[in-house]
């Protein structure tokens, strides 16, 4: 299946680059920490990654090591995973371009070191999931461009990476094509940060953008735009959905361009509407 995917693109002479992505949001942090803890295990990881990527015709490798919710865990990841792994990443970089990393959250550059700038072609900063169903007492802009009450925002995160020394040309802003949902405590109080009593409709607390659009139509939801956070949300009864619509997405892209960022990415394109 993987070979069919890459060979089809190559046959069409597509300019698209394909990356062999290692990791994922559901993986255990200790797996990667153990893997890069010694020179022998790092060498084994790199050699096997190169072998698989070459076998299936990929252009490069993506290190998708995320799901780290606290600063303490990010520091562990920086010490034992990123910096340890990057000591040997020069090897696959010799043959495979591009080489990228996908850290989350984007809001604090705890993992930055000079080796990142030297050895990675880019970083996909996951600028979303700042708030969600794990915070059931209030609604939240789960991909806020700005947050007047804290530093948990895309603007603060991206600017922090740049201030820490990462070239803007290597920083990619992530945009979500899904929303997170809450159940309001009082339907009449529905601003961003309004009191909530739990998660709302969807799988867990998640609806893809196409599902959000369908929900809004089916329930005649009120759709509102929050200028303070640059985000959209919809309300139908006690159901509250925070997401990005076309308007907020355009503003974010313009912000990224103003910072000198070269590109942006979506997670994930199959969540789009029409």
C-alpha positions as CSV (number, residue, x, y, z in Angstrom):
1,X,0.0,0.0,0.0
2,X,2.8,2.4,0.9
3,X,4.7,1.6,-2.2
4,X,1.6,2.1,-4.3
5,X,1.2,5.5,-2.8
6,X,4.7,6.8,-3.4
7,X,5.1,5.1,-6.8
8,X,1.9,6.6,-8.1
9,X,3.1,10.1,-7.1
10,X,6.5,9.5,-8.7
11,X,4.8,8.2,-11.9
12,X,2.8,11.4,-12.2
13,X,6.0,13.4,-11.7
14,X,4.2,15.2,-8.8
15,X,6.2,18.0,-7.1
16,X,4.8,16.6,-3.8
17,X,7.3,15.3,-1.3
18,X,6.4,12.3,0.9
19,X,7.8,11.7,4.4
20,X,8.0,8.5,6.4
21,X,6.6,9.7,9.7
22,X,7.7,8.0,12.9
23,X,5.7,8.4,16.1
24,X,2.2,9.7,16.6
25,X,0.1,11.3,19.3
26,X,-0.7,8.0,21.0
27,X,2.8,6.8,21.5
28,X,4.5,6.4,24.9
29,X,7.3,9.0,25.6
30,X,9.5,6.3,27.1
31,X,9.7,4.4,23.8
32,X,11.6,7.3,22.1
33,X,13.6,8.2,25.2
34,X,14.9,4.6,25.5
35,X,15.5,4.4,21.7
36,X,17.8,7.4,21.7
37,X,19.5,6.8,25.1
38,X,22.5,5.1,23.6
39,X,24.6,5.3,20.5
40,X,23.8,1.7,19.6
41,X,20.0,2.1,19.7
42,X,20.2,5.5,17.9
43,X,22.2,3.8,15.1
44,X,19.7,1.0,14.9
45,X,16.8,3.4,14.7
46,X,18.4,5.6,12.0
47,X,19.6,2.6,9.9
48,X,16.2,0.9,10.0
49,X,14.4,4.2,9.3
50,X,16.5,4.8,6.2
51,X,15.9,1.2,5.1
52,X,12.1,1.5,5.3
53,X,12.0,5.0,3.8
54,X,14.1,3.9,0.8
55,X,12.2,0.6,0.4
56,X,8.9,2.5,0.0
57,X,10.2,5.4,-2.0
58,X,9.8,8.3,0.5
59,X,11.7,11.6,0.1
60,X,12.5,12.1,3.8
61,X,11.7,11.4,7.4
62,X,9.4,13.1,9.9
63,X,9.9,12.7,13.7
64,X,6.3,13.0,15.0
65,X,7.1,12.8,18.7
66,X,4.4,14.6,20.6
67,X,1.7,14.1,23.2
68,X,3.8,15.9,25.9
69,X,1.5,17.9,28.1
70,X,3.9,19.5,30.6
71,X,7.1,21.5,30.6
72,X,8.8,18.7,32.6
73,X,8.0,16.1,30.0
74,X,9.2,18.4,27.2
75,X,12.5,18.9,29.0
76,X,12.9,15.1,29.3
77,X,12.1,14.8,25.6
78,X,14.7,17.5,24.8
79,X,17.4,15.9,26.8
80,X,17.0,12.3,26.0
81,X,15.1,12.3,22.7
82,X,15.6,15.3,20.5
83,X,19.1,16.2,21.3
84,X,20.1,12.5,21.6
85,X,18.5,11.6,18.3
86,X,19.9,14.7,16.5
87,X,23.5,13.6,17.3
88,X,23.0,11.0,14.7
89,X,20.4,12.6,12.5
90,X,23.1,13.9,10.2
91,X,23.3,10.4,8.7
92,X,19.8,10.2,7.2
93,X,20.0,13.9,6.3
94,X,22.8,13.0,3.9
95,X,20.5,11.0,1.7
96,X,16.9,12.1,2.5
97,X,15.5,15.6,2.1
98,X,13.4,16.9,3.7
99,X,13.9,16.0,7.4
100,X,11.3,17.4,9.7
101,X,10.0,17.3,13.3
102,X,6.5,17.8,14.6
103,X,6.5,19.0,18.2
104,X,3.4,19.9,20.2
105,X,2.6,22.2,21.7
106,X,4.1,25.1,19.7
107,X,3.6,27.5,22.6
108,X,7.0,27.1,24.3
109,X,10.4,26.3,22.6
110,X,11.6,24.1,25.5
111,X,13.1,21.7,23.0
112,X,15.1,24.2,21.0
113,X,18.8,23.7,20.6
114,X,21.3,24.7,18.0
115,X,21.3,21.2,16.6
116,X,17.6,21.6,15.6
117,X,18.5,24.5,13.4
118,X,21.5,22.7,11.9
119,X,20.0,19.3,11.3
120,X,16.3,19.8,10.5
121,X,14.9,21.2,7.2
122,X,11.8,22.4,9.1
123,X,9.7,22.1,12.2
124,X,5.9,21.5,11.9
125,X,4.7,23.4,14.9
126,X,1.3,22.0,16.0
127,X,-0.5,25.2,16.8
128,X,-3.6,23.7,18.3
129,X,-5.1,21.7,21.2
130,X,-4.3,24.4,23.7
131,X,-7.7,23.6,25.2
132,X,-10.0,20.6,25.0
133,X,-12.2,18.1,26.8
134,X,-9.5,17.6,29.5
135,X,-10.6,21.1,30.7
136,X,-14.3,20.5,31.3
137,X,-15.1,23.5,33.5
138,X,-14.8,26.2,30.8
139,X,-14.9,26.5,27.0
140,X,-11.7,27.4,25.2
141,X,-10.2,28.5,21.9
142,X,-8.2,25.3,21.2
143,X,-6.1,27.1,18.5
144,X,-6.1,30.7,19.7
145,X,-3.9,33.0,17.7
146,X,-3.9,35.4,20.7
147,X,-4.8,34.9,24.4
148,X,-5.2,38.1,26.4
149,X,-5.1,36.1,29.7
150,X,-2.1,33.8,29.1
151,X,0.8,32.9,26.9
152,X,-1.0,29.8,25.5
153,X,-1.4,31.0,22.0
154,X,0.0,30.6,18.5
155,X,1.4,34.1,18.3
156,X,3.4,33.7,21.6
157,X,4.6,30.2,20.6
158,X,5.8,31.0,17.1
159,X,7.5,34.2,18.2
160,X,9.1,32.3,21.1
161,X,10.7,29.8,18.7
162,X,12.0,32.6,16.6
163,X,13.3,34.5,19.6
164,X,15.1,31.3,20.8
165,X,17.0,31.4,17.5
166,X,15.1,29.2,15.1
167,X,15.2,30.7,11.6
168,X,11.6,31.6,10.5
169,X,12.3,29.9,7.2
170,X,12.4,26.6,9.1
171,X,9.2,27.1,11.1
172,X,5.8,25.9,9.7
173,X,2.5,26.9,11.4
174,X,0.0,24.1,11.9
175,X,-3.8,24.7,11.5
176,X,-6.5,22.3,12.7
177,X,-9.4,21.1,10.5
178,X,-11.4,20.0,13.4
179,X,-13.1,21.6,16.4
180,X,-13.4,20.7,20.1
181,X,-16.7,20.7,21.9
182,X,-18.2,21.5,25.3
183,X,-21.5,21.4,27.1
184,X,-22.4,24.8,28.4
185,X,-23.5,25.3,32.0
186,X,-25.8,28.1,30.9
187,X,-26.7,28.6,27.2
188,X,-27.0,32.3,27.7
189,X,-23.3,32.5,28.7
190,X,-21.4,31.3,25.7
191,X,-18.3,33.4,25.1
192,X,-14.8,31.8,24.8
193,X,-14.1,30.8,28.4
194,X,-17.7,30.4,29.4
195,X,-18.6,28.0,32.2
196,X,-19.0,24.4,31.0
197,X,-20.1,21.1,32.6
198,X,-18.4,18.6,30.2
199,X,-17.7,17.7,26.7
200,X,-20.1,18.3,23.9
201,X,-21.1,16.4,20.7
202,X,-18.6,14.4,18.6
203,X,-16.1,11.5,19.1
204,X,-14.8,12.3,22.5
205,X,-14.8,16.1,22.2
206,X,-13.8,16.3,18.5
207,X,-15.7,17.1,15.3
208,X,-14.0,17.5,12.0
209,X,-14.6,20.7,10.2
210,X,-17.0,19.1,7.8
211,X,-18.9,17.6,10.8
212,X,-19.0,21.1,12.4
213,X,-20.5,22.5,9.3
214,X,-23.1,19.7,9.2
215,X,-23.9,20.2,12.9
216,X,-24.4,23.9,12.4
217,X,-26.8,23.4,9.6
218,X,-28.8,20.6,11.2
219,X,-29.1,22.4,14.5
220,X,-29.5,26.0,13.2
221,X,-26.5,26.9,15.3
222,X,-25.4,30.5,16.0
223,X,-22.0,31.0,14.5
224,X,-19.8,33.7,16.1
225,X,-16.3,35.1,15.6
226,X,-14.1,35.9,18.5
227,X,-11.7,38.7,17.6
228,X,-9.7,38.5,20.8
229,X,-8.5,34.9,20.1
230,X,-9.1,34.9,16.3
231,X,-11.3,31.9,16.4
232,X,-14.8,30.8,15.5
233,X,-17.4,29.1,17.7
234,X,-20.9,27.9,17.3
235,X,-23.7,27.5,19.8
236,X,-26.8,25.3,19.7
237,X,-28.6,25.0,23.0
238,X,-26.0,23.8,25.5
239,X,-23.7,22.5,22.7
240,X,-20.6,24.7,22.1
241,X,-18.0,24.1,19.4
242,X,-14.7,25.9,19.1
243,X,-13.0,25.7,15.7
244,X,-11.3,27.7,12.8
245,X,-13.4,28.8,9.9
246,X,-12.2,30.4,6.7
247,X,-12.0,33.9,8.2
248,X,-9.9,32.9,11.2
249,X,-7.7,30.7,9.0
250,X,-7.0,33.6,6.6
251,X,-6.0,35.9,9.5
252,X,-3.6,33.2,10.9
253,X,-2.0,32.6,7.5
254,X,-1.4,36.4,7.1
255,X,0.1,36.5,10.6
256,X,2.5,33.6,9.7
257,X,3.5,35.4,6.5
258,X,4.2,38.6,8.4
259,X,6.5,36.6,10.7
260,X,8.4,35.4,7.6
261,X,7.2,31.8,7.9
262,X,7.4,30.1,4.5
263,X,4.5,27.6,4.7
264,X,1.6,26.3,6.8
265,X,0.0,22.9,7.2
266,X,-3.4,21.4,8.1
267,X,-4.2,18.5,10.4
268,X,-5.8,16.9,8.6
269,X,-7.0,17.6,5.1
270,X,-9.6,14.9,5.1
271,X,-11.5,16.9,7.7
272,X,-12.2,19.7,5.4
273,X,-15.7,20.5,4.0
274,X,-16.4,20.0,0.4
